[in-house]
Coordinates of N, CA and C in Angstrom, one line a residue:
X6 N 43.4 -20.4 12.6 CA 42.6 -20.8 11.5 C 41.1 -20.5 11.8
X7 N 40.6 -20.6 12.3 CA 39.3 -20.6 13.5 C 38.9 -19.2 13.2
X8 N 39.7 -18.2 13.9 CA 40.0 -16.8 13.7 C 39.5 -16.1 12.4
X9 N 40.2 -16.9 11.7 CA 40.1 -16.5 10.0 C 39.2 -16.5 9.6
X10 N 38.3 -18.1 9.9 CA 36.8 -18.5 9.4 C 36.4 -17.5 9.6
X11 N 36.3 -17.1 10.7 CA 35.2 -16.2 11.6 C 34.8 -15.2 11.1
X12 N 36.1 -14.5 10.9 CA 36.4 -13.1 10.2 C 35.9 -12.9 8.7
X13 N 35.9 -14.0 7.3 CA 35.7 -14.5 6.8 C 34.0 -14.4 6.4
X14 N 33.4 -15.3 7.4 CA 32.2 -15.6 7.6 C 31.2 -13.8 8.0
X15 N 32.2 -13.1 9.1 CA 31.5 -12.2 9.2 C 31.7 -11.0 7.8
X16 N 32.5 -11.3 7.1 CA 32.8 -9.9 6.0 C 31.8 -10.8 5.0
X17 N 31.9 -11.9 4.5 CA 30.1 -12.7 4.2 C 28.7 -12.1 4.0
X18 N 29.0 -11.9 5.8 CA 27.7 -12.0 6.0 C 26.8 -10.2 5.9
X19 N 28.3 -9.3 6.0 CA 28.4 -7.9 6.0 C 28.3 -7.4 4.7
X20 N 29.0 -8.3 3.6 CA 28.8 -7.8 2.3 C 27.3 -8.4 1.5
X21 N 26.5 -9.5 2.4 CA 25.3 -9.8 2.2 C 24.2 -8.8 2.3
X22 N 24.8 -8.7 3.6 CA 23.3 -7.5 3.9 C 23.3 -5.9 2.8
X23 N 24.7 -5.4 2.6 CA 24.6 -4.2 1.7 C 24.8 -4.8 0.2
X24 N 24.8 -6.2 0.3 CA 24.1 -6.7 -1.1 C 22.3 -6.4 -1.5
X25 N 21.4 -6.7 -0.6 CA 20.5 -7.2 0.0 C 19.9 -5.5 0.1
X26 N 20.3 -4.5 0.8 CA 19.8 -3.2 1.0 C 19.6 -2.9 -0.6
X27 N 20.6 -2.9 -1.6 CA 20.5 -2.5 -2.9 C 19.6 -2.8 -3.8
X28 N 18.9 -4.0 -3.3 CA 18.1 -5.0 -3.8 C 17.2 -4.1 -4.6
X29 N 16.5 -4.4 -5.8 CA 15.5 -3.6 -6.2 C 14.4 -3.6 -5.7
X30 N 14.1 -3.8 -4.8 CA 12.8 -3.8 -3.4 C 13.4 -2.5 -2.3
X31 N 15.1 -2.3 -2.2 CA 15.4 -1.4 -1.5 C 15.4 -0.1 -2.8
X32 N 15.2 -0.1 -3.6 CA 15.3 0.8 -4.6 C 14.2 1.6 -5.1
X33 N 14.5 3.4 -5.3 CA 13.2 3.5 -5.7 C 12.9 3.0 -6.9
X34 N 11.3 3.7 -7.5 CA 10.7 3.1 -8.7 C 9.8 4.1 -9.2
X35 N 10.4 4.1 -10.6 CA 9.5 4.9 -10.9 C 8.7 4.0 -12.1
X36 N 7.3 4.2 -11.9 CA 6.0 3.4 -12.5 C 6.0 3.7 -14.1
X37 N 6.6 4.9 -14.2 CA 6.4 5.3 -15.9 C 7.6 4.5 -16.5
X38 N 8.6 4.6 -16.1 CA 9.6 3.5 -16.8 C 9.1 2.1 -16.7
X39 N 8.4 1.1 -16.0 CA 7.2 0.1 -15.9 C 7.3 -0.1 -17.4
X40 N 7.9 -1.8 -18.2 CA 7.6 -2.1 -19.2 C 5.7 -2.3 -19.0
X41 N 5.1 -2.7 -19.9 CA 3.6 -2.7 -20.1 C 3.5 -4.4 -19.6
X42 N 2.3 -4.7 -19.3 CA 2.7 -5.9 -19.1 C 2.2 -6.7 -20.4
X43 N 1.9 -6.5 -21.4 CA 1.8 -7.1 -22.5 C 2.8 -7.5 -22.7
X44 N 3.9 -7.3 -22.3 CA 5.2 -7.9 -22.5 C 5.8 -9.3 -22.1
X45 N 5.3 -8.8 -20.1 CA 5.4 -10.1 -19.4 C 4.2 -11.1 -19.7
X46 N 3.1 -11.2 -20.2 CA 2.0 -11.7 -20.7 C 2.3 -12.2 -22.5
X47 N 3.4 -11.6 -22.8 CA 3.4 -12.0 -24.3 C 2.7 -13.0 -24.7
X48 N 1.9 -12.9 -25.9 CA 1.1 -14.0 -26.8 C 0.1 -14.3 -26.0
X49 N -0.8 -13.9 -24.8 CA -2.1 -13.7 -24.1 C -2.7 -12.7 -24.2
X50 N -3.9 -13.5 -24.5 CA -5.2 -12.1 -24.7 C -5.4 -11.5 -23.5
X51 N -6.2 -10.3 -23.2 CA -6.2 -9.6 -21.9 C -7.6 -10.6 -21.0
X52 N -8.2 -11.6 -21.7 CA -8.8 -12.6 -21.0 C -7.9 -13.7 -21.0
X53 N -7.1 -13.8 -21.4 CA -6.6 -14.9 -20.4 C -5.8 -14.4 -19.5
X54 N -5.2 -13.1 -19.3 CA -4.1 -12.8 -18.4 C -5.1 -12.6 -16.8
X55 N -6.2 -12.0 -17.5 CA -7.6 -11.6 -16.7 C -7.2 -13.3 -15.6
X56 N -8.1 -14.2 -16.8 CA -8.2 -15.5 -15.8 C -6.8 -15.7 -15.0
X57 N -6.0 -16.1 -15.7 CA -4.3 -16.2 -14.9 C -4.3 -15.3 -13.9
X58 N -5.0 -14.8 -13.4 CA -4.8 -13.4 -12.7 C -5.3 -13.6 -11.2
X59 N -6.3 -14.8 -11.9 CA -7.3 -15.1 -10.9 C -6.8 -16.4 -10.1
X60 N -5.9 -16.7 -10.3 CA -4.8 -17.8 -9.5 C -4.4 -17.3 -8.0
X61 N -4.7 -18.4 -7.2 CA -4.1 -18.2 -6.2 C -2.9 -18.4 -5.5
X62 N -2.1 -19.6 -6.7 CA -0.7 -19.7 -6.4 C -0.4 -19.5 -7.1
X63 N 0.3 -17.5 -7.3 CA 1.0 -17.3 -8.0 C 2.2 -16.5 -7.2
X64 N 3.6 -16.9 -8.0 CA 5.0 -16.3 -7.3 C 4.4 -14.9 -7.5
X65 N 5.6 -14.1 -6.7 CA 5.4 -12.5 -6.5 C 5.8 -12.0 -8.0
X66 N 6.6 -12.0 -8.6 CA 6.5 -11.7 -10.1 C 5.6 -11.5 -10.7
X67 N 4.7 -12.6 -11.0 CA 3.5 -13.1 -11.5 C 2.2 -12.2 -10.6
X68 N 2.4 -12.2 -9.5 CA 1.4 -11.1 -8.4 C 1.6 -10.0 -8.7
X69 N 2.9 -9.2 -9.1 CA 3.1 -7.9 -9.3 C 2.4 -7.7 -10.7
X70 N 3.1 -8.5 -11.6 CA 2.5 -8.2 -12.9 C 1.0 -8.1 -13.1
X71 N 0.4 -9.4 -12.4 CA -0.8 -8.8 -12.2 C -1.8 -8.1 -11.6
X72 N -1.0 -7.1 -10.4 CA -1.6 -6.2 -10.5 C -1.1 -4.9 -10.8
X73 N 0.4 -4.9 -12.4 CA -0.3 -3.8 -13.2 C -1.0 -4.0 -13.9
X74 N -1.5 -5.3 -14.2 CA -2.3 -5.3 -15.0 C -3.8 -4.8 -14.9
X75 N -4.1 -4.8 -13.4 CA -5.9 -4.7 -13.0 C -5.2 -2.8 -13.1
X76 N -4.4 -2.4 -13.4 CA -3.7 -0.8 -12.8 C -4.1 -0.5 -14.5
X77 N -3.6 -1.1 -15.6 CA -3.4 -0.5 -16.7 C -5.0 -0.5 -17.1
X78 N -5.6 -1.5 -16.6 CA -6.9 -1.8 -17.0 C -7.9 -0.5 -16.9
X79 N -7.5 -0.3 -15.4 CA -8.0 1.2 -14.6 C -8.1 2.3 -15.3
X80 N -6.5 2.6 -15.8 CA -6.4 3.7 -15.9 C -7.0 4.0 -17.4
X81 N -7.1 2.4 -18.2 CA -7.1 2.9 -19.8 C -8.9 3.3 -19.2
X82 N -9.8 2.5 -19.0 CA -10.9 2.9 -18.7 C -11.0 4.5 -18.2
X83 N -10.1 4.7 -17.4 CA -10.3 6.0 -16.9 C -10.1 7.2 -18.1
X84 N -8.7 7.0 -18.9 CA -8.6 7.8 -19.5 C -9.5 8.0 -21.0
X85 N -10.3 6.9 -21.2 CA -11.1 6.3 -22.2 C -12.6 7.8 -21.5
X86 N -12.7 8.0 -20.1 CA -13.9 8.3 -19.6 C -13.8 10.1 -19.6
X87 N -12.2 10.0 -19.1 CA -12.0 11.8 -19.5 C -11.6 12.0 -20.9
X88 N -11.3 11.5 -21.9 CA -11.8 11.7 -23.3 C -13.2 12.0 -23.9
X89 N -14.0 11.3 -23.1 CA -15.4 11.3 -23.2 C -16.1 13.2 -22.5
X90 N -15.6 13.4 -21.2 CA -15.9 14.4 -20.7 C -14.9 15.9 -21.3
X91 N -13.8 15.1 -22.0 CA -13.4 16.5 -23.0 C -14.3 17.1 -23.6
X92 N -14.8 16.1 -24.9 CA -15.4 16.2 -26.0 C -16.4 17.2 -25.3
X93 N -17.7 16.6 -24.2 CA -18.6 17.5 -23.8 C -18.1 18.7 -23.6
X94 N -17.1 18.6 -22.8 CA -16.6 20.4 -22.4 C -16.1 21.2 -23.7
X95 N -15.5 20.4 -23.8 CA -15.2 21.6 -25.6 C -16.1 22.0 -26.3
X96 N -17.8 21.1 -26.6 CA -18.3 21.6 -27.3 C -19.1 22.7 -26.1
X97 N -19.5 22.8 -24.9 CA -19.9 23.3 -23.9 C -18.7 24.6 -23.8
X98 N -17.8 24.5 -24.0 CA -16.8 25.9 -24.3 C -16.5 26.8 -24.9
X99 N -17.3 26.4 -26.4 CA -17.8 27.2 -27.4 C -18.8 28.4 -27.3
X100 N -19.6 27.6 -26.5 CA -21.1 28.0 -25.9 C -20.6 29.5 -25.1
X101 N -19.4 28.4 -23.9 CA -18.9 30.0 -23.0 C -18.1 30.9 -23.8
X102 N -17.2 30.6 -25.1 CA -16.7 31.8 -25.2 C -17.0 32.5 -26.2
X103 N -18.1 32.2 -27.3 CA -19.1 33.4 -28.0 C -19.8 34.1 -27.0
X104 N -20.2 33.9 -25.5 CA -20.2 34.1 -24.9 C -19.8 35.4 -23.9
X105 N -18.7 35.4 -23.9 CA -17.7 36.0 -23.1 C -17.2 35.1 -21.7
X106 N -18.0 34.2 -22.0 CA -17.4 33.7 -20.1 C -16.6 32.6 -20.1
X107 N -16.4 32.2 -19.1 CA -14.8 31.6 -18.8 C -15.4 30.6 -18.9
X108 N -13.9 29.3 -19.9 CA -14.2 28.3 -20.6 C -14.0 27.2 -18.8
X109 N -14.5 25.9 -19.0 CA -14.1 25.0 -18.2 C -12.9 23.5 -17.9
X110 N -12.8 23.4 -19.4 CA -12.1 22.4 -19.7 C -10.4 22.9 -19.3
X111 N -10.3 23.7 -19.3 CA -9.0 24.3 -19.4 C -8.4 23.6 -17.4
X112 N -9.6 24.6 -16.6 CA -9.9 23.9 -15.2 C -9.9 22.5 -14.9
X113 N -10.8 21.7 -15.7 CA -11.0 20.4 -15.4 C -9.8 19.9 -15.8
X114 N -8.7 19.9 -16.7 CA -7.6 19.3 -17.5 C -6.8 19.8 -16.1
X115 N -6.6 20.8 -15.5 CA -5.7 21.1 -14.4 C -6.5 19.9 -13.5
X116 N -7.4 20.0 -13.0 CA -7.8 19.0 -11.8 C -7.0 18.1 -12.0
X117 N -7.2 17.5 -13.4 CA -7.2 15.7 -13.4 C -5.5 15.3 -13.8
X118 N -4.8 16.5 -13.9 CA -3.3 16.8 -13.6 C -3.1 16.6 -12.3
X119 N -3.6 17.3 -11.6 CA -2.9 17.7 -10.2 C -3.6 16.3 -9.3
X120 N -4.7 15.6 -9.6 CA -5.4 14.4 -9.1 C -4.4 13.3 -9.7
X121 N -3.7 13.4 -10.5 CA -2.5 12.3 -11.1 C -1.3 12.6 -10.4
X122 N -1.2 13.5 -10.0 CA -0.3 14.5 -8.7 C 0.0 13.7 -7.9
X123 N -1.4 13.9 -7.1 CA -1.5 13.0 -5.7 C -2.1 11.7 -5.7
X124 N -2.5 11.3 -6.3 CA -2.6 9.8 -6.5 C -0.8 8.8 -6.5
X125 N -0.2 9.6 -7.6 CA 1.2 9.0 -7.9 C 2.0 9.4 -6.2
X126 N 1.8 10.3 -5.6 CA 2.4 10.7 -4.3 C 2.0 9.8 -3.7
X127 N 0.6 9.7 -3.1 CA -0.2 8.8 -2.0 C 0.5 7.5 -2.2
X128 N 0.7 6.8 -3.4 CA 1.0 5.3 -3.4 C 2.1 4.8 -3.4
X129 N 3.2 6.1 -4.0 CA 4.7 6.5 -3.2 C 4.6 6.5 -1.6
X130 N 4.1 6.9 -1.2 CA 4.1 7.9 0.5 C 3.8 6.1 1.0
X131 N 2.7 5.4 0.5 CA 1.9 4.3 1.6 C 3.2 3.5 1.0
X132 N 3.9 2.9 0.1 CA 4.6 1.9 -0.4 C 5.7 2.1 0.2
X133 N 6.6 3.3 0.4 CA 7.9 3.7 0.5 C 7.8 3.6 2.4
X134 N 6.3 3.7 2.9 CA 6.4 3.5 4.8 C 6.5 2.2 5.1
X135 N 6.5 1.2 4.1 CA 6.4 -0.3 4.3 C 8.1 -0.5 4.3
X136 N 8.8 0.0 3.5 CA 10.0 -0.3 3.9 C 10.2 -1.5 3.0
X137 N 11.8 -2.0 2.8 CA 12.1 -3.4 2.0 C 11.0 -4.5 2.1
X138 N 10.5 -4.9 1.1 CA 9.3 -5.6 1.3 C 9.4 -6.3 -0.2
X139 N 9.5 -7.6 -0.6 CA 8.7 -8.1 -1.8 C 7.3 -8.1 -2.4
X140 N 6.8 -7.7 -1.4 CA 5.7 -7.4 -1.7 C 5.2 -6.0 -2.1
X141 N 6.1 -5.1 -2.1 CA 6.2 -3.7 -2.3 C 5.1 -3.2 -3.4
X142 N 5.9 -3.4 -4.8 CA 5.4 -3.3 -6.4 C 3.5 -4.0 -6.3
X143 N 4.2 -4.8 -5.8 CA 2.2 -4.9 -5.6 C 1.2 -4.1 -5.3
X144 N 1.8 -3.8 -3.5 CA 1.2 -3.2 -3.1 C 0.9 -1.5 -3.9
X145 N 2.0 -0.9 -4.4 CA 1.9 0.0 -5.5 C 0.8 0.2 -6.5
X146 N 1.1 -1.1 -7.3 CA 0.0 -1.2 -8.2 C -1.4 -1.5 -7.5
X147 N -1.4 -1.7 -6.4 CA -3.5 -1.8 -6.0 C -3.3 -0.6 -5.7
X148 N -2.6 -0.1 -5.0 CA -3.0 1.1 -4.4 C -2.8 2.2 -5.8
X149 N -2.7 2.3 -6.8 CA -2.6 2.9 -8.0 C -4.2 2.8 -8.5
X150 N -4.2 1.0 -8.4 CA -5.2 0.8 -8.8 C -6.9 1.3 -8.3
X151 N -6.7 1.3 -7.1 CA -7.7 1.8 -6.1 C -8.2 3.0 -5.9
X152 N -7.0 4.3 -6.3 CA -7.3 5.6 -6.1 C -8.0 5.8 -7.8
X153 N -7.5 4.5 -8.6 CA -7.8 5.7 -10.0 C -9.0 4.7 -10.5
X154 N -9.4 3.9 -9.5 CA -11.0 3.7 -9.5 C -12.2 4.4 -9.0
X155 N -11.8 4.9 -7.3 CA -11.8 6.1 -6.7 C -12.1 7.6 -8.1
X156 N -11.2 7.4 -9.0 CA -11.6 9.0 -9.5 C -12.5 8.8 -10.6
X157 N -12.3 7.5 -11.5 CA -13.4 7.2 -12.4 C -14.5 7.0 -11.7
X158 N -15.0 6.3 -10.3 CA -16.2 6.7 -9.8 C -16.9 8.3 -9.3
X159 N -16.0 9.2 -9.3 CA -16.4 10.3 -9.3 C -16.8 10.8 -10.5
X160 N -16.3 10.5 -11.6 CA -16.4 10.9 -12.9 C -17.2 10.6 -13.3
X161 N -17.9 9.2 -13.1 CA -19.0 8.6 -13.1 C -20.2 9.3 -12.4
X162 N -19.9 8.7 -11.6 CA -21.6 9.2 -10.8 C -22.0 10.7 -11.1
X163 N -21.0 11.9 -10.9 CA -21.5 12.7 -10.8 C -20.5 13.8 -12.3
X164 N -20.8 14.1 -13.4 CA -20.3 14.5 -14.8 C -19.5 16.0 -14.3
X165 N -18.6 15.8 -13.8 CA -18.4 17.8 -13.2 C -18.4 18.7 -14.2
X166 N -18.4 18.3 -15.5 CA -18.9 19.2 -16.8 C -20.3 19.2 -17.0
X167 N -20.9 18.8 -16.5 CA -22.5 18.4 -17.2 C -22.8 19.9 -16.5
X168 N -24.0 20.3 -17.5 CA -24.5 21.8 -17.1 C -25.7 21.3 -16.2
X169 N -25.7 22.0 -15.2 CA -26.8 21.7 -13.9 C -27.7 22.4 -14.3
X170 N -28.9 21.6 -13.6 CA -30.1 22.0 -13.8 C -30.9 22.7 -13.2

């Protein structure tokens, strides 16, 4: 009987762990399938989720969600800023092609492709070296969040459409 437990206890413990590997922490992820978090925030304004955000005891759910939220925040800003630097280039495009010379926007729209490239890579590559971790998704979204603050500060400071002087 003893025997049995044992045996028992170890097929337990064997079907725990390849429970446990499957886990959605052992799983990949992909960020575009990511419901929004207006969803997990339902019926909160983006200042209160803002303040809730700012809690220090919060479960990991509530941690993750919060930081897609500082991620969605980023990116709308960001994309809010290369909307802004279209507009300039397009009408700056005109210029080049009554012109004859080669337009720029066409270029800059590849950059900010291929900079969405490696951004979405890097925070794959740093998240996926951590290994099973609940803390994973988090770490995802800062590091999401970080690089695509990183490119709106380039965007910022220095206009790569603006005509030099």
């Amino acid at each position: 009987m003893m025997r049995a437990t044992s045996v028992l206890v170890a097929l337990l413990l064997i079907a725990n762990a390849a429970y446990a590997s499957s886990s959605i922490y052992g799983s990949e992820f992909d960020y575009k399938k990511a419901k929004p978090t207006s969803t997990y925030f339902s019926g909160r304004t983006r200042q209160q989720v803002a303040s809730y955000c700012k809690n220090e005891m919060l479960g990991t759910m509530d941690l993750s969600a919060c930081a897609q939220f500082r991620y969605e925040a980023a990116i709308e800003t960001l994309n809010n800023k290369f909307a802004q630097i279209e507009n300039v280039a397009k009408d700056s495009d005109r210029g080049h092609r009554a012109s004859d010379e080669p337009e720029a926007l066409p270029f800059f729209k590849k950059a900010q492709s291929n900079w969405q490239l490696y951004r979405d890579n890097e925070c794959y590559a740093e998240v996926y070296q951590v290994g099973q971790a609940s803390l994973r998704f988090i770490d995802f979204w800062d590091c999401m969040t970080r690089i695509t603050k990183q490119r709106l500060d380039e965007l910022t400071v220095s206009d790569p459409l603006a005509p030099s002087l």
